[in-house]
Amino acid sequence: MNQPQTFKVFSIAGAFLVGIWIPLRLIGYIPQPQMEIFFDILCSLVAVANIQIYFSNHRNDFRKIQSWLNLSLALDMLCALPLSLLAFLLFDTTSSSLLLLNLLLIRHVSQIKNFLDFYDHFQPVTYRLVPLLIFLPLGLHLIACGWIALGSGNVGPTGDATFDYVRALYWSFSTLATVGYGDISAKSIPQMIYTCFVQVMGVGVFGYVVSNMTSLLSRKDAAREHHMDNLEKIENFMRSHEIPTDIRHRVRSYYQYLWKNKKGQQDQNILKSLPRKIQSELLLHINRPILEKVPILKDASPELVEDLMHHLEAHVYIPGEKIFRIGDEGEAMYFIYKGAIEISAPDKTIKALLHEGDFFGEMALLEDRKRTATARATQFCELYVLKKEDFNRAMTNYPEFLEHIHNVVMTRIP
Ligand code: CMP
């Protein structure tokens, strides 16, 4: 962890500690004077860390110099004064009211978001969960202390500080999350007003927690959610158009295949948002299996591979689906990544059965004529499609690719 981040951790931990300790102190939990002075010095150090963070954030930014003396900085400077220590040295006593000023340090707990932003290797869930795990207990504690200060729903104190505190925590949790269970209720006017205030706040807090949790849970398996969403839309579509059962079955099995084999990935859309250099690296990684399976690509030069990776598009075909028919325009050639393709002649005789690693559809492109045979998937197939214009450009730029393809074509029975 670098120095500014270490300061931030110190500032956040200090803010959290201040938020826990000072309210407890204010409602009557009295520590040893040494402890009080130690804590006061700690608060001063946290304030100094905040001042340091402030200046390092605005370093080299002279336009901000004027804003240096803003309110936040002034408050931190005040907090940096060790008032309890001074009072102890001068008057041999300390007072809880001297600590009040340090309560202002709590606001720095919000730096947690800024702290997390520094790291790019965390899962998105961490960015949501960590602040929640810090803000929620702190908020509950503050509300509980407020409730104790007002009498904990009793006319007088019970005498058991721990019991009072846990009971107040329970009250603040149930009042924030629901409207309370009624087992601990307000007895005096200030308590009633405070309860109303916490209940209103609870609407926001509860909404915030629930929405974060919902979003966390749904994002945890976002791919499945997306897939389920698509399935639901398709089902509704098929129902409203009264699609026959066998077609419905084929559509469902296509989606099932997509989900099982590709986890419903929308690779192309994700990649398009990235810079081209990173795209190339990702594509090389993602398409490594096709490179390894197709001999003609495996032996190609790195430049050609990089070029092709940007233009190959993965398509899934269902069993029995025709990729093209005899006489169709030649618009692309195909590399078989998974599955098998049947090539049939005009008299319907099967000319060839092509498997993983083979390619087809090149003749129409090479000779600029119509398809000489029909290509049909015999099972679920994943094909990588290279469009005619990209094929032609590769042929011109990389003569060795043309030669490779020619060599394979020569082996094919006409
Ligand atoms: P094209 O003519 O574009 O479309 C039909 C494709 O079937 C053809 O390109 C070849 O890729 C492929 N093909 C044709 N005959 C054979 C064969 N005997 N063996 C393997 N593939 C073939």
Tab-separated table of C-alpha atoms and ligand atoms in Angstrom:
chain	number	residue	atom	x	y	z
A	1	MET	CA	0.000	0.000	0.000
A	2	ASN	CA	1.459	3.411	-0.924
A	3	GLN	CA	1.682	6.372	1.437
A	4	PRO	CA	-1.528	8.269	0.489
A	5	GLN	CA	-3.515	5.025	0.759
A	6	THR	CA	-2.007	4.328	4.195
A	7	PHE	CA	-3.079	7.799	5.318
A	8	LYS	CA	-6.569	7.112	4.010
A	9	VAL	CA	-6.815	3.839	5.935
A	10	PHE	CA	-5.718	5.693	9.057
A	11	SER	CA	-8.262	8.442	8.418
A	12	ILE	CA	-11.135	5.989	7.778
A	13	ALA	CA	-10.287	3.795	10.772
A	14	GLY	CA	-9.951	6.926	12.911
A	15	ALA	CA	-13.318	8.257	11.722
A	16	PHE	CA	-14.933	4.902	12.507
A	17	LEU	CA	-13.359	4.803	15.963
A	18	VAL	CA	-14.419	8.385	16.668
A	19	GLY	CA	-17.967	7.498	15.596
A	20	ILE	CA	-18.026	4.569	18.020
A	21	TRP	CA	-16.135	6.039	20.941
A	22	ILE	CA	-17.254	9.642	21.338
A	23	PRO	CA	-21.022	8.946	21.381
A	24	LEU	CA	-20.378	6.259	24.039
A	25	ARG	CA	-18.330	8.739	26.024
A	26	LEU	CA	-21.021	11.410	25.694
A	27	ILE	CA	-23.759	9.125	27.015
A	28	GLY	CA	-21.780	8.399	30.140
A	29	TYR	CA	-19.311	5.580	29.582
A	30	ILE	CA	-16.433	7.136	31.481
A	31	PRO	CA	-12.907	5.810	30.877
A	32	GLN	CA	-9.651	6.372	32.807
A	33	PRO	CA	-8.243	9.926	32.220
A	34	GLN	CA	-5.116	8.387	30.577
A	35	MET	CA	-7.350	6.575	28.117
A	36	GLU	CA	-9.208	9.811	27.396
A	37	ILE	CA	-5.941	11.657	26.707
A	38	PHE	CA	-4.613	8.808	24.565
A	39	PHE	CA	-7.813	8.924	22.520
A	40	ASP	CA	-7.631	12.702	22.186
A	41	ILE	CA	-4.068	12.456	20.846
A	42	LEU	CA	-5.232	9.756	18.441
A	43	CYS	CA	-7.979	12.085	17.174
A	44	SER	CA	-5.384	14.822	16.651
A	45	LEU	CA	-3.211	12.429	14.642
A	46	VAL	CA	-6.202	11.410	12.517
A	47	ALA	CA	-6.944	15.095	11.891
A	48	VAL	CA	-3.305	15.639	10.863
A	49	ALA	CA	-3.606	12.677	8.477
A	50	ASN	CA	-6.723	14.297	6.982
A	51	ILE	CA	-4.873	17.586	6.512
A	52	GLN	CA	-2.030	15.709	4.815
A	53	ILE	CA	-4.517	13.927	2.495
A	54	TYR	CA	-6.099	17.280	1.666
A	55	PHE	CA	-2.805	18.891	0.709
A	56	SER	CA	-1.557	15.892	-1.234
A	57	ASN	CA	-4.832	15.837	-3.219
A	58	HIS	CA	-4.332	19.468	-4.186
A	59	ARG	CA	-0.601	19.341	-4.727
A	60	ASN	CA	0.588	21.131	-7.900
A	61	ASP	CA	-2.854	22.581	-8.399
A	62	PHE	CA	-2.296	26.267	-7.736
A	63	ARG	CA	-5.826	27.268	-8.657
A	64	LYS	CA	-6.969	25.290	-5.651
A	65	ILE	CA	-4.635	27.131	-3.280
A	66	GLN	CA	-7.323	29.737	-2.632
A	67	SER	CA	-9.696	27.035	-1.573
A	68	TRP	CA	-7.149	25.582	0.832
A	69	LEU	CA	-8.599	27.550	3.650
A	70	ASN	CA	-12.023	26.081	3.173
A	71	LEU	CA	-14.367	24.888	5.914
A	72	SER	CA	-13.366	21.225	5.816
A	73	LEU	CA	-9.688	22.065	6.263
A	74	ALA	CA	-10.453	24.544	9.033
A	75	LEU	CA	-12.480	21.901	10.893
A	76	ASP	CA	-9.642	19.375	10.594
A	77	MET	CA	-7.206	21.974	11.926
A	78	LEU	CA	-9.461	22.518	14.949
A	79	CYS	CA	-9.688	18.749	15.490
A	80	ALA	CA	-5.891	18.544	15.396
A	81	LEU	CA	-5.729	20.504	18.694
A	82	PRO	CA	-5.284	18.073	21.623
A	83	LEU	CA	-7.821	19.861	23.835
A	84	SER	CA	-8.162	17.102	26.444
A	85	LEU	CA	-4.395	16.912	26.858
A	86	LEU	CA	-4.179	20.704	27.227
A	87	ALA	CA	-7.029	20.720	29.771
A	88	PHE	CA	-5.366	17.945	31.716
A	89	LEU	CA	-2.005	19.741	31.709
A	90	LEU	CA	-3.492	23.117	32.623
A	91	PHE	CA	-6.385	22.215	34.936
A	92	ASP	CA	-5.623	18.609	35.869
A	93	THR	CA	-9.011	17.469	34.541
A	94	THR	CA	-10.713	16.530	31.262
A	95	SER	CA	-14.293	17.012	30.108
A	96	SER	CA	-16.421	15.074	27.635
A	97	SER	CA	-17.518	18.346	25.980
A	98	LEU	CA	-13.916	18.857	24.811
A	99	LEU	CA	-14.326	15.734	22.705
A	100	LEU	CA	-17.377	17.068	20.866
A	101	LEU	CA	-15.244	18.838	18.304
A	102	ASN	CA	-13.575	15.571	17.329
A	103	LEU	CA	-16.975	14.200	16.341
A	104	LEU	CA	-16.512	16.210	13.141
A	105	LEU	CA	-13.914	13.666	12.042
A	106	ILE	CA	-16.676	11.097	11.419
A	107	ARG	CA	-17.387	12.598	7.997
A	108	HIS	CA	-14.080	11.209	6.697
A	109	VAL	CA	-15.463	7.685	6.870
A	110	SER	CA	-16.930	8.428	3.431
A	111	GLN	CA	-13.369	8.309	2.055
A	112	ILE	CA	-13.778	4.534	1.903
A	113	LYS	CA	-15.199	4.848	-1.628
A	114	ASN	CA	-12.268	6.951	-2.731
A	115	PHE	CA	-9.916	4.447	-1.089
A	116	LEU	CA	-11.483	1.489	-2.912
A	117	ASP	CA	-11.447	3.325	-6.264
A	118	PHE	CA	-7.652	3.213	-6.130
A	119	TYR	CA	-7.698	-0.553	-6.603
A	120	ASP	CA	-8.740	-1.977	-9.944
A	121	HIS	CA	-8.551	-5.665	-9.089
A	122	PHE	CA	-11.526	-5.794	-6.716
A	123	GLN	CA	-14.787	-7.428	-7.758
A	124	PRO	CA	-17.634	-4.892	-8.250
A	125	VAL	CA	-19.331	-6.514	-5.254
A	126	THR	CA	-16.498	-5.281	-2.993
A	127	TYR	CA	-17.136	-1.663	-3.974
A	128	ARG	CA	-20.744	-2.007	-2.832
A	129	LEU	CA	-20.389	-4.262	0.147
A	130	VAL	CA	-17.427	-2.714	1.994
A	131	PRO	CA	-18.954	0.805	2.357
A	132	LEU	CA	-22.228	-0.813	3.436
A	133	LEU	CA	-20.440	-2.863	6.095
A	134	ILE	CA	-18.841	0.289	7.462
A	135	PHE	CA	-21.721	2.782	7.233
A	136	LEU	CA	-24.441	0.486	8.545
A	137	PRO	CA	-22.877	-0.526	11.914
A	138	LEU	CA	-21.697	3.041	12.460
A	139	GLY	CA	-25.179	4.423	11.764
A	140	LEU	CA	-26.791	1.834	14.053
A	141	HIS	CA	-24.342	2.661	16.817
A	142	LEU	CA	-24.986	6.408	16.546
A	143	ILE	CA	-28.759	5.913	16.630
A	144	ALA	CA	-28.442	3.511	19.586
A	145	CYS	CA	-26.353	6.057	21.495
A	146	GLY	CA	-28.931	8.742	20.753
A	147	TRP	CA	-31.645	6.428	22.083
A	148	ILE	CA	-29.664	5.762	25.279
A	149	ALA	CA	-29.083	9.492	25.711
A	150	LEU	CA	-32.857	9.955	25.630
A	151	GLY	CA	-33.455	7.238	28.236
A	152	SER	CA	-33.654	4.032	26.156
A	153	GLY	CA	-37.433	4.000	26.220
A	154	ASN	CA	-37.327	3.858	30.040
A	155	VAL	CA	-38.246	6.477	32.513
A	156	GLY	CA	-34.836	6.047	34.177
A	157	PRO	CA	-31.647	4.040	33.490
A	158	THR	CA	-31.602	0.293	34.292
A	159	GLY	CA	-28.140	0.427	35.813
A	160	ASP	CA	-26.672	-2.197	33.473
A	161	ALA	CA	-24.707	-0.328	30.824
A	162	THR	CA	-24.061	-3.336	28.550
A	163	PHE	CA	-27.703	-4.390	28.653
A	164	ASP	CA	-28.784	-0.815	27.890
A	165	TYR	CA	-26.413	-0.628	24.931
A	166	VAL	CA	-27.389	-3.967	23.364
A	167	ARG	CA	-31.064	-3.166	23.901
A	168	ALA	CA	-30.590	0.220	22.220
A	169	LEU	CA	-28.780	-1.425	19.291
A	170	TYR	CA	-31.670	-3.874	18.952
A	171	TRP	CA	-34.128	-0.956	19.058
A	172	SER	CA	-32.243	1.048	16.435
A	173	PHE	CA	-31.961	-1.963	14.130
A	174	SER	CA	-35.631	-2.861	14.363
A	175	THR	CA	-36.751	0.764	14.024
A	176	LEU	CA	-34.510	1.370	11.006
A	177	ALA	CA	-35.323	-1.894	9.222
A	178	THR	CA	-39.032	-1.963	10.020
A	179	VAL	CA	-41.049	0.425	12.194
A	180	GLY	CA	-40.006	-1.396	15.348
A	181	TYR	CA	-41.710	-4.291	17.096
A	182	GLY	CA	-43.297	-2.230	19.834
A	183	ASP	CA	-41.551	-4.162	22.641
A	184	ILE	CA	-39.383	-1.109	23.332
A	185	SER	CA	-41.374	2.038	22.846
A	186	ALA	CA	-41.020	5.762	23.380
A	187	LYS	CA	-42.197	7.015	26.738
A	188	SER	CA	-41.295	10.708	26.680
A	189	ILE	CA	-41.815	13.437	24.104
A	190	PRO	CA	-38.115	13.635	23.058
A	191	GLN	CA	-38.111	9.817	22.664
A	192	MET	CA	-41.244	9.967	20.499
A	193	ILE	CA	-39.795	12.688	18.282
A	194	TYR	CA	-36.532	10.765	18.009
A	195	THR	CA	-38.404	7.551	17.098
A	196	CYS	CA	-40.323	9.361	14.350
A	197	PHE	CA	-37.074	10.762	13.020
A	198	VAL	CA	-35.370	7.312	13.000
A	199	GLN	CA	-38.418	5.712	11.359
A	200	VAL	CA	-38.385	8.261	8.538
A	201	MET	CA	-34.636	7.752	8.155
A	202	GLY	CA	-35.265	3.992	8.162
A	203	VAL	CA	-37.242	4.249	4.933
A	204	GLY	CA	-34.150	5.557	3.162
A	205	VAL	CA	-31.669	3.284	4.949
A	206	PHE	CA	-33.805	0.196	4.448
A	207	GLY	CA	-34.275	1.062	0.777
A	208	TYR	CA	-30.537	1.609	0.391
A	209	VAL	CA	-29.635	-1.704	2.041
A	210	VAL	CA	-32.298	-3.711	0.226
A	211	SER	CA	-31.493	-2.189	-3.182
A	212	ASN	CA	-27.781	-2.859	-2.664
A	213	MET	CA	-28.421	-6.426	-1.572
A	214	THR	CA	-30.842	-7.057	-4.443
A	215	SER	CA	-28.410	-5.659	-6.926
A	216	LEU	CA	-25.569	-7.697	-5.400
A	217	LEU	CA	-27.541	-10.907	-5.594
A	218	SER	CA	-28.799	-10.304	-9.112
A	219	ARG	CA	-25.352	-9.255	-10.372
A	220	LYS	CA	-23.778	-12.303	-8.777
A	221	ASP	CA	-25.242	-14.364	-11.564
A	222	ALA	CA	-25.861	-11.649	-14.127
A	223	ALA	CA	-25.259	-13.985	-17.083
A	224	ARG	CA	-27.981	-16.383	-15.903
A	225	GLU	CA	-30.357	-13.465	-15.242
A	226	HIS	CA	-29.740	-12.156	-18.741
A	227	HIS	CA	-30.297	-15.609	-20.201
A	228	MET	CA	-33.539	-16.095	-18.212
A	229	ASP	CA	-34.722	-12.675	-19.345
A	230	ASN	CA	-34.122	-13.572	-22.979
A	231	LEU	CA	-35.865	-16.919	-22.572
A	232	GLU	CA	-38.892	-15.250	-21.047
A	233	LYS	CA	-39.121	-12.720	-23.891
A	234	ILE	CA	-38.821	-15.485	-26.508
A	235	GLU	CA	-41.430	-17.641	-24.766
A	236	ASN	CA	-43.869	-14.706	-24.700
A	237	PHE	CA	-43.134	-13.978	-28.338
A	238	MET	CA	-43.727	-17.592	-29.381
A	239	ARG	CA	-46.918	-17.811	-27.339
A	240	SER	CA	-48.349	-14.596	-28.772
A	241	HIS	CA	-47.582	-15.773	-32.345
A	242	GLU	CA	-48.894	-19.305	-31.683
A	243	ILE	CA	-45.663	-20.868	-32.935
A	244	PRO	CA	-45.947	-24.654	-33.500
A	245	THR	CA	-44.534	-26.910	-30.792
A	246	ASP	CA	-41.677	-28.395	-32.835
A	247	ILE	CA	-40.334	-24.924	-33.734
A	248	ARG	CA	-40.648	-23.842	-30.106
A	249	HIS	CA	-38.683	-26.910	-29.127
A	250	ARG	CA	-35.911	-26.038	-31.602
A	251	VAL	CA	-35.725	-22.447	-30.353
A	252	ARG	CA	-35.482	-23.645	-26.756
A	253	SER	CA	-32.769	-26.172	-27.562
A	254	TYR	CA	-30.801	-23.436	-29.372
A	255	TYR	CA	-30.901	-21.224	-26.280
A	256	GLN	CA	-30.074	-24.194	-24.105
A	257	TYR	CA	-27.010	-24.878	-26.251
A	258	LEU	CA	-25.949	-21.223	-26.122
A	259	TRP	CA	-26.273	-21.194	-22.358
A	260	LYS	CA	-24.388	-24.444	-21.807
A	261	ASN	CA	-21.562	-23.728	-24.215
A	262	LYS	CA	-21.165	-20.002	-24.238
A	263	LYS	CA	-22.903	-19.024	-20.980
A	264	GLY	CA	-24.933	-16.577	-23.041
A	265	GLN	CA	-21.898	-14.366	-23.544
A	266	GLN	CA	-22.321	-11.287	-25.663
A	267	ASP	CA	-18.605	-11.241	-26.500
A	268	GLN	CA	-18.800	-8.883	-29.428
A	269	ASN	CA	-20.676	-6.178	-27.539
A	270	ILE	CA	-18.308	-6.276	-24.583
A	271	LEU	CA	-15.250	-6.153	-26.818
A	272	LYS	CA	-16.491	-3.283	-28.950
A	273	SER	CA	-16.286	-0.897	-25.999
A	274	LEU	CA	-12.541	-1.536	-25.536
A	275	PRO	CA	-9.516	0.040	-27.260
A	276	ARG	CA	-8.368	-1.897	-30.350
A	277	LYS	CA	-5.049	-3.005	-28.832
A	278	ILE	CA	-6.758	-4.566	-25.801
A	279	GLN	CA	-9.402	-6.013	-28.149
A	280	SER	CA	-6.639	-7.782	-30.104
A	281	GLU	CA	-5.127	-9.255	-26.968
A	282	LEU	CA	-8.502	-10.413	-25.680
A	283	LEU	CA	-9.541	-11.811	-29.045
A	284	LEU	CA	-6.291	-13.740	-29.326
A	285	HIS	CA	-6.937	-15.221	-25.923
A	286	ILE	CA	-10.634	-15.945	-26.469
A	287	ASN	CA	-10.093	-17.393	-29.943
A	288	ARG	CA	-7.048	-19.458	-29.006
A	289	PRO	CA	-9.120	-22.674	-29.196
A	290	ILE	CA	-10.133	-21.990	-32.822
A	291	LEU	CA	-6.528	-21.137	-33.667
A	292	GLU	CA	-5.403	-24.428	-32.237
A	293	LYS	CA	-8.141	-26.424	-33.935
A	294	VAL	CA	-7.902	-25.050	-37.470
A	295	PRO	CA	-4.555	-26.047	-39.025
A	296	ILE	CA	-4.660	-23.280	-41.621
A	297	LEU	CA	-4.894	-20.679	-38.831
A	298	LYS	CA	-2.423	-22.440	-36.587
A	299	ASP	CA	0.311	-22.144	-39.205
A	300	ALA	CA	-0.528	-18.558	-40.170
A	301	SER	CA	1.769	-15.603	-39.433
A	302	PRO	CA	1.056	-13.579	-36.228
A	303	GLU	CA	0.067	-10.542	-38.350
A	304	LEU	CA	-2.486	-12.537	-40.310
A	305	VAL	CA	-3.843	-14.129	-37.130
A	306	GLU	CA	-4.252	-10.731	-35.474
A	307	ASP	CA	-5.987	-9.386	-38.561
A	308	LEU	CA	-8.344	-12.364	-38.817
A	309	MET	CA	-9.185	-12.334	-35.114
A	310	HIS	CA	-10.811	-8.939	-35.569
A	311	HIS	CA	-13.022	-10.161	-38.375
A	312	LEU	CA	-13.993	-13.703	-37.448
A	313	GLU	CA	-17.497	-13.869	-36.026
A	314	ALA	CA	-18.781	-16.848	-34.056
A	315	HIS	CA	-22.193	-18.225	-35.068
A	316	VAL	CA	-24.171	-21.157	-33.747
A	317	TYR	CA	-26.218	-23.398	-36.085
A	318	ILE	CA	-28.791	-25.919	-34.932
A	319	PRO	CA	-28.971	-29.529	-36.220
A	320	GLY	CA	-30.422	-29.658	-39.754
A	321	GLU	CA	-29.930	-25.935	-40.395
A	322	LYS	CA	-28.609	-25.021	-43.841
A	323	ILE	CA	-25.657	-22.660	-43.802
A	324	PHE	CA	-26.103	-22.046	-47.539
A	325	ARG	CA	-27.599	-23.776	-50.593
A	326	ILE	CA	-26.307	-24.497	-54.083
A	327	GLY	CA	-26.585	-21.386	-56.238
A	328	ASP	CA	-26.487	-18.947	-53.301
A	329	GLU	CA	-24.178	-15.943	-53.523
A	330	GLY	CA	-20.835	-16.613	-51.825
A	331	GLU	CA	-20.782	-14.099	-48.986
A	332	ALA	CA	-18.406	-15.713	-46.508
A	333	MET	CA	-16.239	-18.709	-45.716
A	334	TYR	CA	-16.544	-20.779	-42.546
A	335	PHE	CA	-14.177	-22.426	-40.048
A	336	ILE	CA	-15.637	-25.270	-37.990
A	337	TYR	CA	-14.922	-24.854	-34.293
A	338	LYS	CA	-17.437	-27.422	-33.029
A	339	GLY	CA	-19.829	-29.864	-34.698
A	340	ALA	CA	-20.012	-31.378	-38.190
A	341	ILE	CA	-21.116	-30.054	-41.595
A	342	GLU	CA	-22.466	-32.109	-44.471
A	343	ILE	CA	-21.636	-30.929	-48.000
A	344	SER	CA	-24.160	-32.234	-50.529
A	345	ALA	CA	-24.124	-32.133	-54.332
A	346	PRO	CA	-27.052	-30.966	-56.520
A	347	ASP	CA	-28.253	-34.603	-56.806
A	348	LYS	CA	-28.380	-34.673	-52.974
A	349	THR	CA	-25.472	-37.125	-52.703
A	350	ILE	CA	-23.154	-36.345	-49.833
A	351	LYS	CA	-19.829	-35.085	-51.122
A	352	ALA	CA	-18.111	-34.674	-47.792
A	353	LEU	CA	-18.607	-34.601	-44.055
A	354	LEU	CA	-16.457	-31.865	-42.524
A	355	HIS	CA	-15.452	-31.737	-38.859
A	356	GLU	CA	-13.814	-29.501	-36.262
A	357	GLY	CA	-10.812	-27.701	-37.731
A	358	ASP	CA	-12.042	-27.932	-41.359
A	359	PHE	CA	-13.195	-24.992	-43.432
A	360	PHE	CA	-15.668	-24.623	-46.295
A	361	GLY	CA	-17.359	-22.060	-48.515
A	362	GLU	CA	-14.027	-20.833	-49.894
A	363	MET	CA	-14.541	-21.852	-53.561
A	364	ALA	CA	-17.291	-19.345	-54.342
A	365	LEU	CA	-15.108	-16.577	-52.890
A	366	LEU	CA	-11.916	-17.642	-54.636
A	367	GLU	CA	-13.515	-17.979	-58.043
A	368	ASP	CA	-16.168	-15.299	-57.547
A	369	ARG	CA	-19.058	-17.554	-58.463
A	370	LYS	CA	-22.173	-19.096	-56.851
A	371	ARG	CA	-22.135	-21.934	-54.322
A	372	THR	CA	-21.302	-25.306	-55.836
A	373	ALA	CA	-22.865	-27.390	-53.049
A	374	THR	CA	-25.202	-27.150	-50.062
A	375	ALA	CA	-23.791	-27.008	-46.531
A	376	ARG	CA	-25.942	-28.288	-43.640
A	377	ALA	CA	-25.232	-28.697	-39.932
A	378	THR	CA	-25.729	-32.292	-38.796
A	379	GLN	CA	-25.564	-31.333	-35.120
A	380	PHE	CA	-25.168	-28.167	-33.064
A	381	CYS	CA	-22.285	-26.357	-34.750
A	382	GLU	CA	-20.150	-23.393	-33.793
A	383	LEU	CA	-18.668	-21.809	-36.886
A	384	TYR	CA	-16.353	-18.853	-37.242
A	385	VAL	CA	-17.452	-16.782	-40.221
A	386	LEU	CA	-15.053	-14.705	-42.350
A	387	LYS	CA	-16.930	-12.252	-44.608
A	388	LYS	CA	-16.084	-11.966	-48.302
A	389	GLU	CA	-14.456	-8.525	-48.073
A	390	ASP	CA	-12.259	-9.613	-45.154
A	391	PHE	CA	-11.391	-12.845	-46.984
A	392	ASN	CA	-10.394	-10.893	-50.117
A	393	ARG	CA	-8.279	-8.460	-48.134
A	394	ALA	CA	-6.485	-11.315	-46.342
A	395	MET	CA	-5.825	-12.988	-49.711
A	396	THR	CA	-4.253	-9.802	-51.070
A	397	ASN	CA	-2.235	-8.913	-47.973
A	398	TYR	CA	-1.094	-12.417	-47.049
A	399	PRO	CA	-0.278	-14.501	-50.145
A	400	GLU	CA	0.728	-17.458	-47.947
A	401	PHE	CA	-2.912	-17.678	-46.746
A	402	LEU	CA	-4.080	-17.885	-50.387
A	403	GLU	CA	-1.542	-20.624	-51.030
A	404	HIS	CA	-2.676	-22.633	-48.000
A	405	ILE	CA	-6.302	-22.456	-49.085
A	406	HIS	CA	-5.395	-23.424	-52.645
A	407	ASN	CA	-3.524	-26.476	-51.385
A	408	VAL	CA	-6.605	-27.688	-49.484
A	409	VAL	CA	-8.960	-26.958	-52.388
A	410	MET	CA	-6.783	-29.128	-54.670
A	411	THR	CA	-7.459	-32.104	-52.405
A	412	ARG	CA	-11.244	-31.696	-52.637
A	413	ILE	CA	-13.033	-33.966	-55.074
A	414	PRO	CA	-14.966	-31.770	-57.531
B	1	CMP	P1	-18.375	-23.200	-52.181
B	1	CMP	O1	-18.480	-23.625	-53.608
B	1	CMP	O2	-18.234	-21.791	-51.878
B	1	CMP	O3	-19.663	-23.762	-51.421
B	1	CMP	C1	-19.769	-25.138	-51.250
B	1	CMP	C2	-18.577	-25.598	-50.490
B	1	CMP	O4	-18.475	-26.965	-50.203
B	1	CMP	C3	-17.354	-25.358	-51.322
B	1	CMP	O5	-17.153	-24.003	-51.478
B	1	CMP	C4	-16.312	-26.126	-50.580
B	1	CMP	O6	-15.821	-25.392	-49.491
B	1	CMP	C5	-17.119	-27.275	-50.060
B	1	CMP	N1	-16.870	-28.479	-50.865
B	1	CMP	C6	-17.259	-28.703	-52.102
B	1	CMP	N2	-16.825	-29.937	-52.487
B	1	CMP	C7	-16.137	-30.470	-51.491
B	1	CMP	C8	-15.458	-31.705	-51.272
B	1	CMP	N3	-15.398	-32.661	-52.209
B	1	CMP	N4	-14.875	-31.913	-50.090
B	1	CMP	C9	-14.932	-30.959	-49.129
B	1	CMP	N5	-15.572	-29.798	-49.267
B	1	CMP	C10	-16.160	-29.548	-50.433
